[in-house]
Amino acid sequence: MSFGVVMLCHTALDRAAQVARHWAQAGCPVVIHLDRRVPDRDRDRLASALADLPAVRFSARIACEWGTFSLVRATNLAATQLLDGFPDITHVLLASGACLPIRPVAELAAHLAAHPDTDFIESVTTADVGWTVGGLNQERFTLRFPFSWKKQRRLFDGYVRLQRKIGFQRRIPDGIVPHLGSQWWCLTRRSLQAILAHPDRPRHDRYFRRVWIPDESYFQTLVRTVSTKIESRSLTLCKFDFQGRPHVFYDDHLHLLRQSEAYVARKIWPQADLLYRTFLTDAAAPTRLAPNPAKINRLFAKAVERRIKGRPGLFMQSRFPTARRGGNLSAGPYGLFQGFDELFQDFHPWLTRNAGVRVHGHLFAPDRVRFADDERVYKGGLSDSASLRDYNPRSFLTNLVWNTRGETQCFHFGPGDVQDIASFIAGDPNARAFIISGAFAVPLWRSNRPFPEIRAEAARLQKIESDLIARFDHPDTKALTRIWSLAEFVENPAEPLLQLLDDLNPRGQHRPADMPQLVPLGGFGAFLQDLRNQGMHPVMMGDFPANFDNAEKNLT
Amino acid sequence: MNSWPCRRPLSRIGARVSSAWPIGDLRDSEVSLAALWQAYRLRTRRRLLLARAFRRRRQLTPVADRTAAIRRGDILCFLCLRNEAQRLPFLLGHHRKLGVRHFLVVDNASTDATPQLLRDQPDVSLWQTGASYKASRFGMDWLTWLLMRHGHGHWCLTLDADEILVYPHWQTRPLPALTDWLDRQGQPSLGALTVDLYPDGPVSQAQYAPGQDPAQVLQWFDAGNYQVQVQPRMRNLWIQGGARARAFFAQTPRRAPTLNKIPLVRWHWRYAYVNSTHALLPPRLNQVYATDGGELTSGVLLHTKFLPGIVERSAEEKVRGEHFADGAHYASYYDRLTQDPVLHTPASSRYTGWRQLEALGLMSRGGWV
């Protein structure tokens, strides 16, 4: 009792010879199908390399093109030859020249001996497959595909569109329910013979000749009509990238392949000396690790995700998304505080203490970047130079957030800062913006500058702040935004403060023991009235009470 | 190292940011008269570059021409250098190990052991020229000619002598594995970020022996201060930043060196590098980045400029004035370099390998596992 192997080869023939020798020496007859487009010189070299092995034979050669029926024909020819030539084999394994047995042949033989009537072939109805790339599932069976997908892509796509438009449908022959699956299978002699000698085979072949990628559906469909027991999984480990092309295994996958449950892996890079050396000597058996197919699946799923989704918030040489596809997204949440350091003397330490975040000063101050602890060069080498920052403020901010992943960054902002970044922040769903409008007037009021200067400055800052708030109040804003007018805020400061702690750290327990102290604002109302009297119109503060005085108020 | 013209108007104040915002405004390529006109102009430019390179081929004198040994599918490396006897042994060794089968080198008037060293290598073809480096588009005219003549159909790696290519899995997967993967992905070129390596003390203090891995001496780099924008005309990225921008160009960031490069390309004789290896024509070769949020495979060029000798070299280069189109603007850069600066800061990262660079987001394996 043993099994035979059909090998479809077209490149890396020396590796194919090595593997064929391995199968044959382990007692498995091999029939090799060699693509007719391989030069005769190479064929002769392969044949002479394997001449000493009577159990290795060559089938008639057909020119094979990917995605066409020629591959099925080649398989059928070789399989027929194998079944006829070696009457004692019970199973036939279909492999390619780039397949490598990753477990001892004896283990596979034992597995097949234990399941003498089982066909190991992935076979799934078209409605249930999620893996086809290109969107052609059911349509593989109902449209015609006279053009080559690889060489005549435009014609291929155009003809598919045309058929869809006209509503053209091929009739699926009676008794056939289309199934798809990996093209690498292991069938019992009985099932394979039944498919090959089926009375309707000419009709099947005629039908499948026009199906797209029939090597993934011919046997997968027909086996359903003849088999008594199907185990719908492939014994060959084969992973696909996001374009539907098979992943290649390299030397560094050795550890991974040892954890596979499969018996054969595909495709192996022809120069992966270590893999070939390791797995083609049967010493591989004792070093086998506990099977962990989930790990393999995870790794390859992650690779596809890295290729398709990337790492959000990272802008680099091979990831530069447009605005719609994540170009306006930073790597994690961060907080912008406008008006807080004007209103509180000890806001900075309070926030650090209670929110568990990193609090910077005015990162966008016009003279230099005010990093936390007044650092000159911050994590990742960010410089405190204002001109470097302003040269590309978005890179500055996204770099800062990326460099400090895992720690929420907070910073002060204000109408006195460079405003270029505001637009990005407003559009960034990771931003948390807390704005007390009109607070910019408090330091002006407390300063001893001449009143006309204060008035002009207040007007300038008010203009900038109102533009900013218009930007953040916009329907397109994605940032979580809280805006209070100064009047609203001083009415009851505790509630907004608790709210911002919740927003910054939604799962935290926020019962701060203390609250920051408001600066005394007695007389600020009169100051606003003075501004009005001088012809300015301070609106951002809201309806600030003229006689407000918080000197004796206790916030806690 | 050339400076790029920049077309971004500066708007410092004003909450509403104009549409001239440099990044994120990458538009889908469209078919319009303007786009066709642009494509035509770039085509003309490419042809002029090729014609220019063809003319300058006479400036090259073959010293050792072993190009007959190049076989189909070989990976080739193109270098233009001057006085690099110190860096060459490691440079050749590293890239040879990666699978470069032939080096095609232009020696621009070296006065040290460089020519002797190169002449004796079995896999190096050497040309010499005494003509001006600057007038030859910083050596690109010569290399363009060699690429045109010998690079067609090959994967070609074009480097500076102080650059070392690393990419995901480079220790276990040589360049043919990478180029196979790129071929299968339909990616005709590979992007690589130049990362400046520097020592922990003054740059002249490090001890380096030829042949040694420079990363043992220059252990530090800046991990996260790279500024990315796109230049819509040729759709290439423009990345600046790193240690040099931080230390030398804090006041004039626009003049900071360009760090994005496209060193590895499946070459066609009609292709041409436009500006060092930062950008190519035709423009589709510059699309080494995904714009849909995903990541393409990319590498890093470890930049070993700050090996000992940089101080004297900077003084010399300042006088020669062969390195920048408008050298006067870079006088202070050279002056700072000759003052033996310390680039290391507490925020520097110590280089530990490609996995670190990938985790930091300086390069990506894309879907290549």
Short mmCIF file of N, CA and C in Angstrom, two decimals, chain A residues 306-413:
data_model
loop_
_atom_site.label_atom_id
_atom_site.label_comp_id
_atom_site.label_asym_id
_atom_site.label_seq_id
_atom_site.Cartn_x
_atom_site.Cartn_y
_atom_site.Cartn_z
N ARG A 306 -1.09 44.07 6.74
CA ARG A 306 -0.03 45.08 6.65
C ARG A 306 0.02 45.65 5.24
N ARG A 307 -0.17 44.79 4.27
CA ARG A 307 -0.12 45.26 2.89
C ARG A 307 -1.33 46.11 2.54
N ILE A 308 -2.50 45.73 3.05
CA ILE A 308 -3.73 46.41 2.64
C ILE A 308 -4.06 47.59 3.53
N LYS A 309 -3.95 47.39 4.85
CA LYS A 309 -4.37 48.46 5.76
C LYS A 309 -3.21 49.25 6.32
N GLY A 310 -2.05 48.63 6.42
CA GLY A 310 -0.90 49.33 6.95
C GLY A 310 -1.08 49.69 8.42
N ARG A 311 -0.17 50.53 8.91
CA ARG A 311 -0.24 50.96 10.30
C ARG A 311 -0.80 52.36 10.34
N PRO A 312 -2.03 52.52 10.86
CA PRO A 312 -2.66 53.84 10.84
C PRO A 312 -1.80 54.88 11.56
N GLY A 313 -1.73 56.05 11.00
CA GLY A 313 -0.98 57.13 11.64
C GLY A 313 0.48 57.16 11.26
N LEU A 314 0.91 56.19 10.45
CA LEU A 314 2.30 56.17 10.02
C LEU A 314 2.40 56.74 8.61
N PHE A 315 3.25 57.72 8.47
CA PHE A 315 3.50 58.30 7.14
C PHE A 315 4.96 58.06 6.84
N MET A 316 5.24 57.30 5.84
CA MET A 316 6.62 56.96 5.56
C MET A 316 6.77 56.69 4.07
N GLN A 317 7.96 56.22 3.72
CA GLN A 317 8.32 56.12 2.32
C GLN A 317 7.49 55.13 1.53
N SER A 318 6.88 54.15 2.18
CA SER A 318 6.06 53.25 1.37
C SER A 318 4.61 53.25 1.85
N ARG A 319 4.25 54.23 2.67
CA ARG A 319 2.85 54.40 3.06
C ARG A 319 2.56 55.88 3.11
N PHE A 320 1.75 56.35 2.21
CA PHE A 320 1.41 57.77 2.19
C PHE A 320 -0.02 57.90 1.69
N PRO A 321 -0.99 57.64 2.59
CA PRO A 321 -2.38 57.58 2.15
C PRO A 321 -2.94 58.94 1.75
N THR A 322 -3.86 58.91 0.83
CA THR A 322 -4.58 60.13 0.49
C THR A 322 -5.52 60.46 1.64
N ALA A 323 -6.05 61.67 1.62
CA ALA A 323 -6.87 62.13 2.74
C ALA A 323 -8.02 61.17 3.01
N ARG A 324 -8.60 60.64 1.96
CA ARG A 324 -9.76 59.77 2.15
C ARG A 324 -9.39 58.42 2.74
N ARG A 325 -8.16 57.98 2.52
CA ARG A 325 -7.80 56.63 2.93
C ARG A 325 -6.94 56.61 4.18
N GLY A 326 -7.06 57.62 5.01
CA GLY A 326 -6.30 57.61 6.26
C GLY A 326 -5.20 58.65 6.29
N GLY A 327 -5.22 59.57 5.33
CA GLY A 327 -4.21 60.62 5.30
C GLY A 327 -4.43 61.66 6.38
N ASN A 328 -5.59 61.61 7.00
CA ASN A 328 -5.87 62.60 8.04
C ASN A 328 -6.04 61.91 9.38
N LEU A 329 -5.19 60.94 9.63
CA LEU A 329 -5.35 60.13 10.83
C LEU A 329 -4.01 59.98 11.51
N SER A 330 -3.98 60.22 12.81
CA SER A 330 -2.74 60.01 13.55
C SER A 330 -2.81 58.62 14.20
N ALA A 331 -1.72 58.27 14.88
CA ALA A 331 -1.60 56.88 15.36
C ALA A 331 -2.39 56.61 16.63
N GLY A 332 -2.81 57.64 17.35
CA GLY A 332 -3.52 57.37 18.60
C GLY A 332 -4.13 58.64 19.14
N PRO A 333 -4.94 58.52 20.20
CA PRO A 333 -5.61 59.71 20.73
C PRO A 333 -4.62 60.72 21.32
N TYR A 334 -4.96 61.96 21.20
CA TYR A 334 -4.16 63.03 21.83
C TYR A 334 -5.11 64.18 22.14
N GLY A 335 -4.70 65.07 23.04
CA GLY A 335 -5.58 66.14 23.50
C GLY A 335 -5.02 67.52 23.22
N LEU A 336 -5.91 68.38 22.78
CA LEU A 336 -5.54 69.78 22.57
C LEU A 336 -6.31 70.61 23.59
N PHE A 337 -5.63 71.47 24.32
CA PHE A 337 -6.27 72.29 25.34
C PHE A 337 -6.07 73.75 25.00
N GLN A 338 -7.16 74.42 24.80
CA GLN A 338 -7.06 75.85 24.49
C GLN A 338 -7.74 76.63 25.60
N GLY A 339 -7.01 77.56 26.23
CA GLY A 339 -7.58 78.43 27.25
C GLY A 339 -7.40 77.95 28.67
N PHE A 340 -6.87 76.73 28.86
CA PHE A 340 -6.79 76.20 30.22
C PHE A 340 -5.63 76.80 31.00
N ASP A 341 -4.47 76.95 30.32
CA ASP A 341 -3.35 77.49 31.09
C ASP A 341 -3.52 78.99 31.35
N GLU A 342 -4.42 79.63 30.59
CA GLU A 342 -4.72 81.04 30.89
C GLU A 342 -5.60 81.15 32.13
N LEU A 343 -6.46 80.14 32.34
CA LEU A 343 -7.46 80.24 33.41
C LEU A 343 -7.01 79.62 34.73
N PHE A 344 -6.10 78.64 34.64
CA PHE A 344 -5.68 77.95 35.86
C PHE A 344 -4.19 78.14 36.07
N GLN A 345 -3.79 78.22 37.35
CA GLN A 345 -2.36 78.33 37.60
C GLN A 345 -1.71 76.95 37.61
N ASP A 346 -2.44 75.95 38.04
CA ASP A 346 -1.82 74.64 38.26
C ASP A 346 -2.51 73.55 37.44
N PHE A 347 -2.98 73.93 36.24
CA PHE A 347 -3.69 72.96 35.41
C PHE A 347 -2.77 71.82 34.95
N HIS A 348 -1.59 72.21 34.56
CA HIS A 348 -0.59 71.28 34.00
C HIS A 348 -0.32 70.09 34.93
N PRO A 349 0.11 70.33 36.17
CA PRO A 349 0.34 69.18 37.07
C PRO A 349 -0.95 68.44 37.40
N TRP A 350 -2.05 69.17 37.46
CA TRP A 350 -3.32 68.51 37.78
C TRP A 350 -3.70 67.49 36.71
N LEU A 351 -3.54 67.90 35.44
CA LEU A 351 -3.91 67.01 34.34
C LEU A 351 -2.98 65.80 34.32
N THR A 352 -1.68 66.05 34.47
CA THR A 352 -0.71 64.95 34.49
C THR A 352 -1.09 63.94 35.56
N ARG A 353 -1.44 64.46 36.73
CA ARG A 353 -1.75 63.61 37.87
C ARG A 353 -3.01 62.79 37.62
N ASN A 354 -4.04 63.41 37.09
CA ASN A 354 -5.35 62.78 37.08
C ASN A 354 -5.70 62.03 35.79
N ALA A 355 -5.05 62.37 34.70
CA ALA A 355 -5.42 61.70 33.46
C ALA A 355 -4.37 60.67 33.04
N GLY A 356 -3.21 60.67 33.69
CA GLY A 356 -2.17 59.73 33.31
C GLY A 356 -1.69 59.95 31.89
N VAL A 357 -1.48 61.19 31.53
CA VAL A 357 -1.07 61.52 30.17
C VAL A 357 0.21 62.36 30.21
N ARG A 358 0.83 62.52 29.06
CA ARG A 358 1.98 63.42 28.95
C ARG A 358 1.46 64.80 28.58
N VAL A 359 1.80 65.81 29.36
CA VAL A 359 1.31 67.15 29.07
C VAL A 359 2.46 68.04 28.61
N HIS A 360 2.35 68.52 27.39
CA HIS A 360 3.33 69.44 26.85
C HIS A 360 2.84 70.87 27.03
N GLY A 361 3.73 71.82 26.82
CA GLY A 361 3.32 73.22 26.80
C GLY A 361 2.72 73.55 25.44
N HIS A 362 2.93 74.77 24.99
CA HIS A 362 2.43 75.16 23.67
C HIS A 362 3.36 74.56 22.61
N LEU A 363 2.96 73.42 22.05
CA LEU A 363 3.81 72.77 21.04
C LEU A 363 3.97 73.64 19.81
N PHE A 364 2.96 74.47 19.57
CA PHE A 364 3.00 75.27 18.34
C PHE A 364 3.27 76.74 18.62
N ALA A 365 3.98 77.01 19.71
CA ALA A 365 4.36 78.39 20.01
C ALA A 365 5.25 78.93 18.89
N PRO A 366 5.13 80.23 18.59
CA PRO A 366 5.86 80.76 17.44
C PRO A 366 7.37 80.73 17.60
N ASP A 367 7.87 80.83 18.83
CA ASP A 367 9.33 80.92 18.97
C ASP A 367 10.00 79.55 19.00
N ARG A 368 9.46 78.61 19.79
CA ARG A 368 10.02 77.25 19.79
C ARG A 368 9.00 76.27 20.33
N VAL A 369 9.28 74.98 20.10
CA VAL A 369 8.36 73.94 20.54
C VAL A 369 8.52 73.75 22.04
N ARG A 370 7.41 73.86 22.78
CA ARG A 370 7.50 73.67 24.23
C ARG A 370 7.14 72.24 24.58
N PHE A 371 8.14 71.36 24.50
CA PHE A 371 7.91 69.98 24.89
C PHE A 371 7.77 69.88 26.40
N ALA A 372 7.20 68.78 26.89
CA ALA A 372 7.14 68.54 28.32
C ALA A 372 8.55 68.58 28.89
N ASP A 373 8.70 69.06 30.11
CA ASP A 373 9.99 69.18 30.79
C ASP A 373 10.96 70.05 29.99
N ASP A 374 10.43 70.82 29.08
CA ASP A 374 11.25 71.75 28.30
C ASP A 374 12.41 71.05 27.57
N GLU A 375 12.16 69.84 27.08
CA GLU A 375 13.19 69.11 26.37
C GLU A 375 13.56 69.84 25.07
N ARG A 376 14.85 69.76 24.70
CA ARG A 376 15.28 70.38 23.46
C ARG A 376 15.06 69.42 22.29
N VAL A 377 15.34 68.16 22.52
CA VAL A 377 15.10 67.14 21.48
C VAL A 377 14.21 66.07 22.10
N TYR A 378 13.05 65.85 21.50
CA TYR A 378 12.10 64.93 22.11
C TYR A 378 12.20 63.57 21.45
N LYS A 379 11.43 62.62 21.97
CA LYS A 379 11.47 61.23 21.50
C LYS A 379 11.53 61.13 19.97
N GLY A 380 12.38 60.27 19.48
CA GLY A 380 12.49 60.06 18.04
C GLY A 380 13.33 61.12 17.37
N GLY A 381 13.85 62.07 18.15
CA GLY A 381 14.71 63.10 17.57
C GLY A 381 13.96 64.33 17.11
N LEU A 382 12.74 64.53 17.62
CA LEU A 382 11.99 65.74 17.23
C LEU A 382 12.67 66.96 17.84
N SER A 383 12.95 67.93 16.99
CA SER A 383 13.67 69.11 17.44
C SER A 383 12.69 70.15 17.96
N ASP A 384 13.17 71.02 18.85
CA ASP A 384 12.30 72.08 19.34
C ASP A 384 12.34 73.30 18.42
N SER A 385 12.98 73.17 17.27
CA SER A 385 13.05 74.30 16.35
C SER A 385 11.69 74.59 15.73
N ALA A 386 11.26 75.85 15.86
CA ALA A 386 9.95 76.21 15.31
C ALA A 386 9.95 76.13 13.79
N SER A 387 11.07 76.46 13.17
CA SER A 387 11.05 76.46 11.70
C SER A 387 10.99 75.03 11.16
N LEU A 388 11.68 74.09 11.82
CA LEU A 388 11.57 72.69 11.39
C LEU A 388 10.12 72.22 11.53
N ARG A 389 9.50 72.59 12.67
CA ARG A 389 8.12 72.18 12.91
C ARG A 389 7.19 72.79 11.86
N ASP A 390 7.36 74.09 11.62
CA ASP A 390 6.43 74.78 10.72
C ASP A 390 6.65 74.42 9.26
N TYR A 391 7.81 73.87 8.97
CA TYR A 391 8.08 73.45 7.60
C TYR A 391 7.08 72.36 7.20
N ASN A 392 6.73 71.51 8.16
CA ASN A 392 5.77 70.45 7.88
C ASN A 392 5.07 70.07 9.17
N PRO A 393 4.12 70.92 9.61
CA PRO A 393 3.51 70.70 10.93
C PRO A 393 2.79 69.36 11.04
N ARG A 394 2.23 68.88 9.95
CA ARG A 394 1.53 67.62 10.07
C ARG A 394 2.50 66.49 10.37
N SER A 395 3.63 66.49 9.67
CA SER A 395 4.62 65.46 9.97
C SER A 395 5.06 65.58 11.42
N PHE A 396 5.23 66.82 11.89
CA PHE A 396 5.65 67.02 13.28
C PHE A 396 4.66 66.35 14.23
N LEU A 397 3.38 66.63 14.05
CA LEU A 397 2.39 66.11 14.99
C LEU A 397 2.23 64.59 14.84
N THR A 398 2.13 64.12 13.60
CA THR A 398 1.94 62.66 13.43
C THR A 398 3.18 61.91 13.92
N ASN A 399 4.37 62.49 13.72
CA ASN A 399 5.58 61.85 14.24
C ASN A 399 5.54 61.77 15.76
N LEU A 400 5.13 62.89 16.39
CA LEU A 400 5.08 62.91 17.85
C LEU A 400 4.14 61.82 18.36
N VAL A 401 2.96 61.74 17.76
CA VAL A 401 1.98 60.75 18.23
C VAL A 401 2.48 59.34 17.93
N TRP A 402 3.11 59.16 16.77
CA TRP A 402 3.63 57.83 16.41
C TRP A 402 4.76 57.43 17.36
N ASN A 403 5.68 58.38 17.63
CA ASN A 403 6.84 58.07 18.47
C ASN A 403 6.45 57.71 19.90
N THR A 404 5.29 58.20 20.35
CA THR A 404 4.91 57.99 21.74
C THR A 404 3.70 57.08 21.84
N ARG A 405 3.60 56.13 20.90
CA ARG A 405 2.47 55.19 20.93
C ARG A 405 2.36 54.55 22.31
N GLY A 406 1.14 54.49 22.81
CA GLY A 406 0.95 53.90 24.13
C GLY A 406 0.85 54.93 25.23
N GLU A 407 1.18 56.17 24.92
CA GLU A 407 1.08 57.23 25.93
C GLU A 407 0.33 58.39 25.28
N THR A 408 -0.75 58.83 25.91
CA THR A 408 -1.52 59.92 25.31
C THR A 408 -0.79 61.25 25.49
N GLN A 409 -0.68 61.97 24.41
CA GLN A 409 -0.02 63.28 24.45
C GLN A 409 -1.09 64.38 24.56
N CYS A 410 -0.82 65.36 25.41
CA CYS A 410 -1.71 66.52 25.50
C CYS A 410 -0.86 67.76 25.36
N PHE A 411 -1.42 68.78 24.76
CA PHE A 411 -0.64 70.02 24.65
C PHE A 411 -1.57 71.22 24.66
N HIS A 412 -1.00 72.35 25.01
CA HIS A 412 -1.75 73.60 25.01
C HIS A 412 -1.70 74.22 23.64
N PHE A 413 -2.76 74.91 23.33
CA PHE A 413 -2.84 75.56 22.03
C PHE A 413 -3.51 76.90 22.29
#
